[in-house]
Short mmCIF file of C-alpha atoms and ligand atoms in Angstrom, two decimals:
data_model
loop_
_atom_site.label_atom_id
_atom_site.label_comp_id
_atom_site.label_asym_id
_atom_site.label_seq_id
_atom_site.Cartn_x
_atom_site.Cartn_y
_atom_site.Cartn_z
CA MET A 1 0.00 0.00 0.00
CA ALA A 2 1.10 3.48 -0.55
CA GLY A 3 2.97 4.68 2.39
CA GLY A 4 3.42 1.38 4.16
CA VAL A 5 6.23 0.92 6.61
CA ILE A 6 9.32 -0.44 5.05
CA ALA A 7 11.10 -1.77 8.02
CA THR A 8 12.77 -4.71 9.56
CA ASP A 9 11.01 -6.88 12.05
CA SER A 10 11.42 -6.27 15.72
CA GLY A 11 10.63 -9.89 16.23
CA SER A 12 13.13 -11.20 13.73
CA ASN A 13 16.71 -12.04 14.40
CA GLN A 14 18.09 -8.87 12.93
CA ASP A 15 20.71 -7.28 15.10
CA PHE A 16 21.99 -4.23 13.33
CA PRO A 17 24.67 -2.11 14.89
CA GLY A 18 23.47 1.16 16.36
CA LYS A 19 21.90 2.40 19.53
CA LEU A 20 18.86 4.20 20.76
CA THR A 21 20.22 7.66 20.07
CA GLY A 22 19.02 10.99 21.44
CA GLN A 23 17.98 11.86 17.91
CA VAL A 24 15.60 8.87 17.73
CA LEU A 25 14.19 9.70 21.14
CA ILE A 26 13.63 13.36 20.22
CA CYS A 27 12.08 12.49 16.86
CA THR A 28 9.82 9.86 18.44
CA THR A 29 8.72 12.23 21.19
CA ILE A 30 7.87 14.95 18.70
CA ALA A 31 6.01 12.55 16.41
CA ALA A 32 4.14 11.08 19.35
CA PHE A 33 2.38 14.41 19.73
CA GLY A 34 0.29 13.06 16.88
CA GLY A 35 -0.94 10.41 19.33
CA LEU A 36 -1.64 13.07 21.90
CA MET A 37 -3.60 14.97 19.26
CA PHE A 38 -5.73 11.89 18.56
CA GLY A 39 -6.25 11.07 22.23
CA TYR A 40 -7.18 14.67 23.05
CA ASP A 41 -9.90 14.48 20.46
CA VAL A 42 -11.29 11.20 21.75
CA GLY A 43 -11.42 12.56 25.29
CA ILE A 44 -12.65 16.10 24.76
CA SER A 45 -16.00 15.65 23.03
CA GLY A 46 -17.81 13.84 25.85
CA GLY A 47 -17.08 16.54 28.42
CA VAL A 48 -17.96 19.35 26.04
CA THR A 49 -21.25 17.78 25.01
CA GLY A 50 -22.20 17.70 28.68
CA MET A 51 -21.52 21.44 29.21
CA ASP A 52 -24.63 23.57 29.52
CA GLU A 53 -23.27 26.65 27.75
CA PHE A 54 -22.21 24.53 24.79
CA LEU A 55 -25.59 22.80 24.62
CA MET A 56 -27.47 26.10 24.92
CA LYS A 57 -25.54 27.53 22.00
CA PHE A 58 -25.56 24.62 19.57
CA PHE A 59 -28.07 22.08 20.83
CA PRO A 60 -30.82 24.02 22.63
CA ASN A 61 -33.25 21.09 22.37
CA VAL A 62 -30.86 18.81 24.18
CA TYR A 63 -30.31 21.50 26.81
CA ILE A 64 -34.06 21.79 27.41
CA ARG A 65 -34.46 18.00 27.57
CA LYS A 66 -31.54 17.67 29.95
CA HIS A 67 -33.10 20.09 32.42
CA HIS A 68 -36.66 18.97 31.98
CA ALA A 69 -37.72 17.33 35.22
CA HIS A 70 -39.92 14.71 33.58
CA GLU A 71 -37.72 13.86 30.68
CA ASN A 72 -36.63 10.27 30.28
CA ASN A 73 -33.14 9.96 31.82
CA TYR A 74 -31.94 7.69 29.07
CA CYS A 75 -33.01 10.07 26.31
CA LYS A 76 -31.70 13.37 27.63
CA PHE A 77 -28.86 13.49 25.18
CA ALA A 78 -30.31 11.60 22.22
CA ASP A 79 -29.78 13.95 19.34
CA GLU A 80 -28.48 13.06 15.90
CA TYR A 81 -26.58 16.30 15.53
CA LEU A 82 -24.96 15.94 18.94
CA GLN A 83 -23.80 12.49 17.85
CA LEU A 84 -22.66 13.90 14.54
CA PHE A 85 -20.51 16.37 16.46
CA THR A 86 -18.53 13.42 17.84
CA SER A 87 -18.74 11.01 14.92
CA SER A 88 -18.06 13.35 11.98
CA LEU A 89 -14.40 13.35 12.90
CA TYR A 90 -14.05 9.63 12.22
CA LEU A 91 -15.74 9.84 8.88
CA ALA A 92 -13.24 12.45 7.79
CA ALA A 93 -10.43 10.38 9.29
CA ILE A 94 -11.22 7.35 7.10
CA ILE A 95 -11.00 9.42 3.93
CA ALA A 96 -7.96 11.36 5.12
CA SER A 97 -6.00 8.27 6.10
CA CYS A 98 -6.48 6.91 2.61
CA ALA A 99 -5.20 10.14 1.08
CA ALA A 100 -2.42 10.27 3.66
CA SER A 101 -1.17 6.84 2.70
CA ILE A 102 -0.62 8.10 -0.85
CA MET A 103 0.91 11.32 0.44
CA CYS A 104 3.31 9.40 2.67
CA LYS A 105 4.59 7.49 -0.31
CA LYS A 106 4.83 10.42 -2.72
CA PHE A 107 6.05 13.19 -0.43
CA GLY A 108 7.28 11.47 2.71
CA ARG A 109 6.26 11.03 6.35
CA LYS A 110 7.40 14.49 7.44
CA PRO A 111 5.16 16.54 5.11
CA THR A 112 2.23 14.24 5.94
CA MET A 113 2.74 14.96 9.63
CA GLN A 114 2.97 18.66 8.83
CA ALA A 115 -0.30 18.40 6.91
CA ALA A 116 -1.81 16.59 9.92
CA SER A 117 -0.87 19.39 12.29
CA VAL A 118 -2.09 22.11 9.91
CA PHE A 119 -5.47 20.35 9.45
CA PHE A 120 -5.70 19.92 13.18
CA LEU A 121 -4.82 23.55 13.84
CA VAL A 122 -7.44 24.78 11.35
CA GLY A 123 -9.99 22.44 12.98
CA ALA A 124 -9.16 23.76 16.45
CA ILE A 125 -9.44 27.38 15.27
CA LEU A 126 -12.80 26.70 13.59
CA ASN A 127 -14.07 25.06 16.78
CA VAL A 128 -12.79 27.71 19.12
CA THR A 129 -14.41 30.48 17.09
CA ALA A 130 -17.54 28.53 16.10
CA SER A 131 -20.69 30.59 16.03
CA LYS A 132 -22.89 28.09 14.20
CA LEU A 133 -23.32 24.33 14.27
CA SER A 134 -22.09 24.05 10.67
CA MET A 135 -18.83 25.75 11.66
CA LEU A 136 -18.47 23.37 14.57
CA ILE A 137 -18.97 20.31 12.37
CA LEU A 138 -16.62 21.74 9.71
CA GLY A 139 -14.02 22.12 12.46
CA ARG A 140 -14.53 18.48 13.45
CA LEU A 141 -14.02 17.43 9.83
CA PHE A 142 -10.70 19.27 9.73
CA LEU A 143 -9.72 17.66 13.03
CA GLY A 144 -10.66 14.33 11.49
CA ALA A 145 -8.44 15.02 8.49
CA GLY A 146 -5.65 15.77 10.97
CA VAL A 147 -6.28 12.53 12.86
CA GLY A 148 -6.40 10.53 9.61
CA CYS A 149 -3.09 11.96 8.35
CA GLY A 150 -1.48 11.70 11.79
CA ASN A 151 -2.56 8.12 12.43
CA GLN A 152 -1.19 7.09 9.08
CA ALA A 153 2.11 8.96 9.16
CA VAL A 154 3.15 8.98 12.82
CA PRO A 155 3.20 5.24 13.57
CA LEU A 156 4.84 4.74 10.22
CA PHE A 157 7.47 7.29 11.13
CA ILE A 158 8.14 5.81 14.58
CA THR A 159 8.34 2.28 13.22
CA GLU A 160 10.82 3.32 10.56
CA ILE A 161 12.98 5.50 12.73
CA ALA A 162 13.25 3.10 15.70
CA PRO A 163 16.10 0.61 15.88
CA PRO A 164 14.47 -2.82 15.30
CA LYS A 165 14.94 -4.07 18.82
CA TYR A 166 13.19 -1.04 20.36
CA ARG A 167 10.37 -0.87 17.85
CA GLY A 168 7.76 -2.81 19.84
CA GLY A 169 8.33 -0.75 22.99
CA LEU A 170 8.24 2.56 21.15
CA ASN A 171 4.97 1.54 19.49
CA VAL A 172 3.25 0.70 22.76
CA CYS A 173 4.49 4.02 24.13
CA PHE A 174 2.66 5.67 21.27
CA GLN A 175 -0.55 4.02 22.48
CA LEU A 176 0.31 5.31 25.92
CA LEU A 177 0.40 8.84 24.53
CA ILE A 178 -3.06 8.39 23.10
CA THR A 179 -4.35 7.50 26.54
CA ILE A 180 -2.44 10.45 28.04
CA GLY A 181 -4.11 12.68 25.43
CA ILE A 182 -7.51 11.35 26.54
CA LEU A 183 -6.60 12.00 30.18
CA ILE A 184 -5.40 15.55 29.50
CA ALA A 185 -8.66 16.24 27.66
CA ASN A 186 -10.65 14.91 30.63
CA LEU A 187 -8.67 17.17 32.97
CA VAL A 188 -9.08 20.22 30.73
CA ASN A 189 -12.85 19.62 30.61
CA TYR A 190 -12.95 19.37 34.37
CA LEU A 191 -11.07 22.66 34.78
CA THR A 192 -12.93 24.62 32.11
CA SER A 193 -16.42 23.46 32.97
CA ASN A 194 -16.76 26.20 35.58
CA ILE A 195 -15.58 28.97 33.29
CA LYS A 196 -18.68 30.83 32.26
CA HIS A 197 -19.54 31.38 28.60
CA TYR A 198 -16.33 30.21 26.98
CA GLY A 199 -15.19 27.17 28.99
CA TRP A 200 -16.08 24.86 26.10
CA ARG A 201 -14.12 27.08 23.71
CA ILE A 202 -10.97 26.60 25.81
CA SER A 203 -11.58 22.85 25.84
CA LEU A 204 -11.96 22.62 22.08
CA GLY A 205 -9.16 25.13 21.47
CA GLY A 206 -6.77 23.05 23.59
CA ALA A 207 -6.50 20.75 20.59
CA ALA A 208 -4.29 23.42 19.02
CA MET A 209 -1.49 22.83 21.56
CA PRO A 210 -0.35 19.35 20.45
CA ALA A 211 -0.86 20.43 16.83
CA ILE A 212 1.44 23.44 17.29
CA PHE A 213 4.07 21.26 18.99
CA LEU A 214 3.86 18.74 16.17
CA LEU A 215 4.06 21.45 13.51
CA ILE A 216 7.11 23.19 15.04
CA GLY A 217 8.68 19.84 15.89
CA SER A 218 8.18 18.51 12.40
CA PHE A 219 10.72 21.04 11.13
CA ILE A 220 13.30 19.66 13.57
CA ILE A 221 12.86 15.95 12.88
CA VAL A 222 14.52 14.02 10.10
CA GLU A 223 12.76 12.23 7.27
CA THR A 224 13.00 8.45 7.64
CA PRO A 225 15.74 6.70 5.66
CA ALA A 226 13.14 4.31 4.21
CA SER A 227 11.05 7.16 2.90
CA LEU A 228 14.10 8.82 1.36
CA VAL A 229 15.15 5.58 -0.36
CA GLU A 230 11.59 4.97 -1.49
CA ARG A 231 11.62 8.34 -3.23
CA GLY A 232 14.97 7.74 -4.92
CA LYS A 233 17.14 9.71 -2.46
CA LYS A 234 19.46 6.85 -1.57
CA GLU A 235 22.48 8.93 -0.60
CA ARG A 236 20.50 11.12 1.79
CA GLY A 237 18.86 8.00 3.17
CA LEU A 238 22.24 6.49 4.01
CA LYS A 239 23.46 9.73 5.61
CA THR A 240 20.31 10.00 7.72
CA LEU A 241 20.55 6.39 8.82
CA LYS A 242 24.12 6.95 10.05
CA ARG A 243 22.98 10.04 11.93
CA ILE A 244 20.04 8.43 13.68
CA ARG A 245 21.89 5.22 14.55
CA GLY A 246 24.91 7.10 15.87
CA VAL A 247 27.35 4.75 14.06
CA ASP A 248 28.91 4.58 10.62
CA ASP A 249 28.47 0.84 10.27
CA VAL A 250 24.90 0.86 8.95
CA GLN A 251 25.50 -0.85 5.62
CA LYS A 252 23.60 -4.03 6.57
CA GLU A 253 20.50 -2.21 7.73
CA PHE A 254 20.66 0.08 4.74
CA GLU A 255 20.79 -2.84 2.35
CA GLU A 256 17.74 -4.33 4.03
CA ILE A 257 15.88 -1.05 3.58
CA VAL A 258 16.82 -0.94 -0.09
CA ARG A 259 15.80 -4.58 -0.57
CA ALA A 260 12.47 -4.07 1.21
CA THR A 261 11.81 -0.99 -0.90
CA GLU A 262 12.43 -2.94 -4.07
CA ILE A 263 10.03 -5.71 -3.04
CA SER A 264 7.52 -3.09 -1.96
CA ASN A 265 7.70 -1.35 -5.30
CA GLN A 266 7.06 -4.62 -7.15
CA ILE A 267 3.67 -5.04 -5.53
CA LYS A 268 1.60 -2.66 -7.50
CA ASN A 269 -1.77 -3.53 -6.04
CA PRO A 270 -1.65 -4.97 -2.53
CA PHE A 271 -5.46 -4.85 -2.31
CA ARG A 272 -5.79 -7.37 -5.13
CA GLU A 273 -3.53 -9.71 -3.17
CA LEU A 274 -5.98 -9.50 -0.27
CA LEU A 275 -8.69 -11.15 -2.36
CA LYS A 276 -6.67 -14.31 -2.93
CA ARG A 277 -7.59 -17.46 -0.96
CA PRO A 278 -4.50 -17.62 1.30
CA SER A 279 -5.17 -14.03 2.38
CA ILE A 280 -8.60 -14.87 3.75
CA PRO A 281 -7.53 -16.08 7.24
CA PRO A 282 -5.42 -13.02 8.11
CA VAL A 283 -7.95 -10.67 6.50
CA ILE A 284 -10.77 -12.14 8.61
CA CYS A 285 -8.80 -12.23 11.86
CA GLY A 286 -7.01 -8.90 11.35
CA THR A 287 -10.26 -7.10 10.52
CA ILE A 288 -12.63 -8.77 12.93
CA ILE A 289 -10.33 -7.94 15.80
CA HIS A 290 -11.00 -4.25 15.12
CA ILE A 291 -14.76 -4.74 14.87
CA PHE A 292 -14.55 -6.54 18.20
CA GLN A 293 -12.28 -3.90 19.70
CA GLN A 294 -14.86 -1.20 19.04
CA PHE A 295 -17.80 -3.38 20.07
CA THR A 296 -16.31 -3.89 23.49
CA GLY A 297 -18.01 -0.52 23.84
CA ILE A 298 -14.81 1.28 24.90
CA ASN A 299 -15.58 4.47 23.06
CA VAL A 300 -18.95 4.72 24.70
CA VAL A 301 -16.91 5.35 27.83
CA MET A 302 -14.21 7.43 26.14
CA PHE A 303 -16.65 9.68 24.28
CA TYR A 304 -19.67 9.71 26.47
CA ALA A 305 -18.53 8.98 30.04
CA PRO A 306 -19.50 12.44 31.37
CA VAL A 307 -22.85 12.15 29.58
CA LEU A 308 -23.38 8.67 31.05
CA PHE A 309 -22.57 9.94 34.51
CA GLN A 310 -25.03 12.79 34.09
CA THR A 311 -27.63 10.27 32.94
CA MET A 312 -27.21 8.57 36.31
CA GLY A 313 -27.90 11.83 38.05
CA PHE A 314 -24.36 13.14 38.72
CA GLY A 315 -23.89 16.89 38.47
CA SER A 316 -21.67 18.28 35.68
CA ASN A 317 -18.61 18.57 37.90
CA ALA A 318 -18.89 15.10 39.41
CA SER A 319 -19.37 13.69 35.92
CA LEU A 320 -16.26 15.35 34.59
CA LEU A 321 -14.25 14.30 37.63
CA SER A 322 -15.38 10.72 37.12
CA ALA A 323 -14.16 10.93 33.52
CA VAL A 324 -10.76 12.07 34.84
CA ILE A 325 -10.72 8.98 37.06
CA THR A 326 -11.52 6.60 34.18
CA GLY A 327 -8.92 8.39 32.02
CA THR A 328 -6.28 7.86 34.71
CA VAL A 329 -7.17 4.17 34.97
CA ASN A 330 -6.87 3.90 31.18
CA SER A 331 -3.36 5.39 31.08
CA LEU A 332 -2.01 3.47 34.04
CA SER A 333 -3.48 0.15 32.88
CA THR A 334 -1.86 0.55 29.47
CA LEU A 335 1.49 0.27 31.28
CA ILE A 336 0.54 -3.31 32.20
CA ALA A 337 0.36 -4.15 28.50
CA ILE A 338 3.90 -2.91 27.89
CA PHE A 339 5.24 -5.46 30.35
CA SER A 340 2.89 -8.39 29.78
CA VAL A 341 2.19 -8.50 26.05
CA ASP A 342 5.24 -10.57 25.12
CA LYS A 343 5.10 -12.76 28.20
CA ALA A 344 1.47 -13.80 28.71
CA GLY A 345 0.59 -14.24 25.03
CA ARG A 346 -2.10 -12.52 22.96
CA LYS A 347 -4.93 -15.02 23.39
CA LYS A 348 -4.71 -15.17 27.16
CA LEU A 349 -4.76 -11.39 27.51
CA LEU A 350 -7.65 -11.02 25.06
CA ILE A 351 -9.79 -13.68 26.74
CA PHE A 352 -8.99 -12.52 30.25
CA GLY A 353 -9.45 -8.85 29.33
CA ALA A 354 -12.80 -9.53 27.63
CA SER A 355 -13.94 -11.51 30.69
CA VAL A 356 -13.14 -8.58 32.99
CA CYS A 357 -15.05 -6.24 30.64
CA LEU A 358 -17.94 -8.74 30.49
CA ILE A 359 -18.31 -8.95 34.25
CA ALA A 360 -18.18 -5.16 34.53
CA GLN A 361 -20.71 -4.60 31.70
CA CYS A 362 -23.20 -7.12 33.14
CA ALA A 363 -22.88 -5.62 36.62
CA ILE A 364 -23.38 -2.06 35.28
CA GLY A 365 -26.38 -3.17 33.20
CA GLY A 366 -27.89 -5.00 36.18
CA LEU A 367 -27.42 -2.05 38.54
CA LEU A 368 -28.84 0.47 36.10
CA LYS A 369 -31.75 -1.80 35.27
CA ALA A 370 -32.52 -2.05 38.96
CA TYR A 371 -31.91 1.55 39.98
CA LEU A 372 -32.11 3.91 37.02
CA THR A 373 -35.67 4.36 35.93
CA GLU A 374 -36.72 6.81 33.25
CA THR A 375 -37.25 9.57 35.77
CA SER A 376 -35.40 8.74 38.99
CA LYS A 377 -31.75 9.20 39.92
CA VAL A 378 -29.41 6.38 40.87
CA PRO A 379 -28.76 6.44 44.65
CA GLY A 380 -25.34 7.95 45.56
CA GLY A 381 -23.69 4.70 46.72
CA THR A 382 -24.83 2.78 43.64
CA ALA A 383 -23.65 5.55 41.33
CA LYS A 384 -20.18 5.37 42.90
CA LEU A 385 -20.22 1.61 42.46
CA VAL A 386 -21.06 2.10 38.78
CA VAL A 387 -18.08 4.47 38.42
CA GLY A 388 -15.90 1.78 40.05
CA LEU A 389 -17.25 -0.82 37.62
CA ILE A 390 -16.55 1.46 34.66
CA CYS A 391 -12.96 1.78 35.94
CA LEU A 392 -12.75 -2.01 36.13
CA TYR A 393 -14.07 -2.24 32.58
CA VAL A 394 -11.56 0.35 31.28
CA ASN A 395 -8.76 -1.47 33.10
CA GLY A 396 -9.71 -4.76 31.42
CA PHE A 397 -9.71 -3.10 28.01
CA ALA A 398 -6.50 -1.10 28.42
CA TRP A 399 -4.18 -4.07 28.86
CA SER A 400 -5.90 -6.28 26.31
CA TRP A 401 -8.11 -5.26 23.42
CA GLY A 402 -6.71 -1.70 23.30
CA PRO A 403 -3.08 -2.34 22.39
CA LEU A 404 -3.56 -5.92 21.15
CA GLY A 405 -6.17 -5.05 18.56
CA TRP A 406 -3.56 -2.99 16.79
CA LEU A 407 -0.66 -5.29 17.44
CA ILE A 408 -2.35 -8.42 16.13
CA SER A 409 -3.64 -6.81 12.98
CA SER A 410 -0.14 -5.64 12.16
CA GLU A 411 1.53 -9.01 12.70
CA VAL A 412 -0.82 -11.60 11.16
CA TYR A 413 -0.23 -10.64 7.54
CA PRO A 414 2.54 -12.01 5.38
CA LEU A 415 4.89 -9.65 3.63
CA GLU A 416 2.95 -9.03 0.45
CA THR A 417 -0.40 -8.17 2.00
CA ARG A 418 0.68 -6.54 5.24
CA SER A 419 0.24 -2.94 4.22
CA GLY A 420 -3.08 -3.46 2.42
CA GLY A 421 -4.32 -5.58 5.30
CA PHE A 422 -3.32 -3.05 7.87
CA PHE A 423 -4.99 -0.26 5.98
CA LEU A 424 -8.16 -2.39 6.03
CA ALA A 425 -7.75 -2.70 9.79
CA VAL A 426 -7.38 1.06 10.32
CA GLY A 427 -10.36 1.75 8.05
CA THR A 428 -12.51 -0.81 9.87
CA ASN A 429 -11.53 0.61 13.22
CA MET A 430 -12.37 4.18 12.20
CA PHE A 431 -15.66 3.09 10.63
CA CYS A 432 -16.75 1.16 13.73
CA THR A 433 -15.69 4.10 15.89
CA PHE A 434 -17.91 6.29 13.71
CA LEU A 435 -20.82 3.83 14.05
CA ILE A 436 -20.59 3.74 17.83
CA ALA A 437 -20.18 7.49 18.14
CA GLN A 438 -23.11 8.13 15.83
CA SER A 439 -25.54 5.66 17.31
CA PHE A 440 -24.79 5.28 21.01
CA LEU A 441 -26.94 8.08 22.42
CA SER A 442 -29.94 6.95 20.35
CA MET A 443 -29.33 3.33 21.35
CA LEU A 444 -29.16 4.37 25.00
CA CYS A 445 -32.52 6.08 24.58
CA THR A 446 -34.22 3.03 23.04
CA MET A 447 -32.42 0.15 24.74
CA GLN A 448 -31.91 1.86 28.11
CA ALA A 449 -29.93 -0.31 30.57
CA TYR A 450 -30.09 -3.23 28.13
CA ILE A 451 -27.45 -1.50 26.05
CA TYR A 452 -24.86 -2.86 28.49
CA PHE A 453 -26.09 -6.39 27.79
CA PHE A 454 -25.81 -5.67 24.08
CA PHE A 455 -22.09 -5.03 24.52
CA ALA A 456 -21.88 -7.99 26.92
CA ALA A 457 -23.22 -10.24 24.14
CA TRP A 458 -20.44 -8.99 21.87
CA LEU A 459 -17.90 -9.74 24.57
CA VAL A 460 -19.14 -13.35 24.83
CA THR A 461 -18.82 -13.70 21.04
CA MET A 462 -15.28 -12.33 21.21
CA ILE A 463 -14.21 -14.75 23.90
CA ILE A 464 -15.54 -17.69 21.86
CA PHE A 465 -13.91 -16.41 18.67
CA VAL A 466 -10.52 -15.85 20.29
CA ALA A 467 -10.60 -19.23 22.05
CA ALA A 468 -11.62 -21.17 18.94
CA MET A 469 -10.43 -19.27 15.91
CA LEU A 470 -7.62 -16.87 16.68
CA PRO A 471 -4.17 -18.41 16.49
CA GLU A 472 -1.54 -17.47 19.07
CA THR A 473 1.10 -15.25 17.51
CA LYS A 474 3.31 -14.58 20.53
CA GLY A 475 6.99 -15.13 19.86
CA ILE A 476 6.49 -16.11 16.21
CA SER A 477 8.68 -14.25 13.77
CA ILE A 478 6.50 -12.33 11.36
CA ASP A 479 8.17 -14.06 8.41
CA GLU A 480 7.05 -17.45 9.69
CA MET A 481 3.45 -16.52 10.36
CA VAL A 482 2.03 -18.46 7.39
CA GLU A 483 4.07 -21.63 7.87
CA ARG A 484 3.92 -21.83 11.65
CA VAL A 485 0.56 -20.23 12.38
CA TRP A 486 -1.96 -20.28 9.57
CA LYS A 487 -0.98 -23.59 7.95
CA LYS A 488 -1.02 -25.28 11.35
CA HIS A 489 -4.36 -23.94 12.61
CA TRP A 490 -7.16 -26.54 12.83
CA PHE A 491 -9.57 -24.40 10.78
CA TRP A 492 -7.55 -21.89 8.77
CA LYS A 493 -5.22 -24.52 7.30
CA ARG A 494 -7.90 -25.44 4.76
CA PHE A 495 -7.18 -22.17 2.96
CA TYR A 496 -3.72 -23.40 2.04
CA ASN A 497 -2.88 -26.23 -0.35
CA SER A 498 -0.08 -28.58 0.41
CA THR A 499 1.19 -27.62 -3.03
CA ASP A 500 1.50 -23.98 -1.99
CA ILE A 501 4.94 -22.70 -2.67
CA GLU A 502 6.93 -22.33 0.53
CA ARG A 503 6.96 -18.64 1.31
CA PRO A 504 10.26 -16.82 1.05
CA LYS A 505 11.83 -16.35 4.46
CA ALA A 506 12.43 -12.68 4.27
CA SER A 507 14.24 -11.33 7.26
CA ILE A 508 12.71 -8.00 6.64
CA GLN A 509 9.21 -6.77 6.73
CA LEU A 510 7.84 -5.07 3.81
CA GLU A 511 5.59 -2.29 4.80
CA GLN A 512 4.66 -3.13 8.32
CA GLN A 513 2.24 -0.55 9.44
CA ASP A 514 1.72 -0.28 13.16
CA LYS A 515 -0.97 1.87 14.65
CA PRO A 516 -1.00 4.38 17.52
CA ASN A 517 -2.09 1.84 19.99
CA GLN A 518 0.66 -0.61 19.77
C1 LIG B 601 -8.95 2.38 20.44
C2 LIG B 601 -9.62 3.72 20.53
C3 LIG B 601 -9.91 4.04 21.97
C4 LIG B 601 -8.63 3.97 22.78
C5 LIG B 601 -8.90 4.15 24.25
C6 LIG B 601 -7.70 2.40 21.27
O1 LIG B 601 -7.06 1.17 21.21
O2 LIG B 601 -8.64 2.09 19.09
O3 LIG B 601 -10.80 3.70 19.76
O4 LIG B 601 -10.46 5.32 22.08
O5 LIG B 601 -8.00 2.72 22.61
O6 LIG B 601 -7.72 4.11 24.99
#
C-alpha cells in the first residue's frame, strides 16, 4: 500500500549495529504528539457535550431536555446532531487516512505529519471560534483530516525510525500517549467546565497545543531513511541512517531497507492480493479484531462517560471528575500491556481482558436496570459503584483489546499483504468508531440499561472467537506466520494447499504498518 512501513522486524533475528540515540528519542517524542492529538480528540467531546453553555448555543433542544424534570433519563442526550458532532471526525479520518497513505509514499512522512498538524490547527481554530453548528462540524471534519493523516504517518514514522529491537516498545508508548491525550482532555474539561460562557471554547481550542508542537517539531525531525530511499534519495537516506543510529556501520541495515523498498515497489496492487484465498484467514482475523475492539463498547466510555454519569444523576462537575478517574485508569493500565504482552501471550490477555469487561458490563447493566428508571436518579452509593465498575471495565480493556487489537492486525499478515491488510484494519476501526459514536446516544434512549447487555453479548462472542479461531502469535517471527501459524491452525489450514509454494523467508518486513495503539 502506498505509504506502508518499510522496516525490519522487531521480532526477527536482525541485530543491526546502532543504539537508541538521542535523535531517535527526540524524533519519536515529537512525532508522538500526533498520538496526543488523537487522544485529546477522543477525550474532549464527551465533556464538552455535557456542558450547559455549549448545549445552549448549539443544541438548545438537548439543553431543554436535559433540564426537563420529567424527561426520560436515558433520552436526555439523544440527538443526531450531537452524535454527529462526535462522529463526523471519524468519517473524515477514514477518507484522510487513505489520502495520507498516498501522500506518505509520494512526499514522505514528514510533510504528511505537517499536513496533519495544519489540518488539526485549522480544525481547532474553527471550533474555538464557532458561532454556528455548521462551523463546529466543519471544524470536526478538519480535526478528522488531521487525525487521519497523523494516524497514518506517525506510527509509520516511529516504526521506521526506531532501531528494530526497540520498535515494539516505542509503538506501545505511542498508544500510551493516546491514553495520556484522553486523560489531558478529561482534565481540561474538568477545569474549564466552571468557566462561564467560553469554557467549552478553551476545551476545544486546547487541541491546538499538540498540533502546534507537532508542527514546530516537524521542522526539527529528520525524514526516515526508508522514505528517502523509497523516493529515490538513496544517498541522503544512508546519511540519515548513520545520523540516527549514531554509528557509521549501517550498511547491513541500509541494504535491508533498499531490498524491502524494491520488493515493496514490485507489488503494484496490494489490495488485489488480499482477495486471494491464502489471504482470507489473516484478513478475517485482522479485521474482525477491530470490529470486536470497538464493540467492546470502549468508546462509549471514552466519548460519552460524562454524559453517562449525568444520565445517572451526577452533576456536571462530578461527571467530569469521574471521567478524569476513568482516564487515569486507562493510562495506568496501558502500562501493564507494555510489560505483559510478550510474556502472557495474545490469546490469554484477550480472553482474560474480555472476561473482565464482560463482568463489569453485566454488573453495570444490572445495577442500572434495577436503579435507574426513566425519571429517577441512581442512589449515591450505587452511582459510585457504577463508576468503580466502569474503571474495572476500562482497566480490562487497556491491557488487552486496546493495544492488542492494533498489534495483532499488524503481525498476522505475510509480507505481500501486510500494508493493504493493515490499511483495512485502520479503516474498519475508524468506521466502527464512527458507528458507535453516531448511534450510542440513540441506542441508550431506546435500549436503556439493556445497552450494556448488548455489549456484553459482543464480549461473549469475542471470547468464543478468540478461544476457537484466533491463532496465538506470541513469539512467532512475522516471516514465519504463514508456515507456523496459519498452515497449522485446525480451521484456517484449509485455505492453504499442500502444493502452496513455501513462502520466502524474508528477514525484513515489507511495509509493516503499526498503529498508535501498539
Ligand atoms: C482504540 C480507541 C480508543 C482507545 C482508548 C484504542 O485502542 O482504538 O478507539 O479510544 O483505545 O484508549
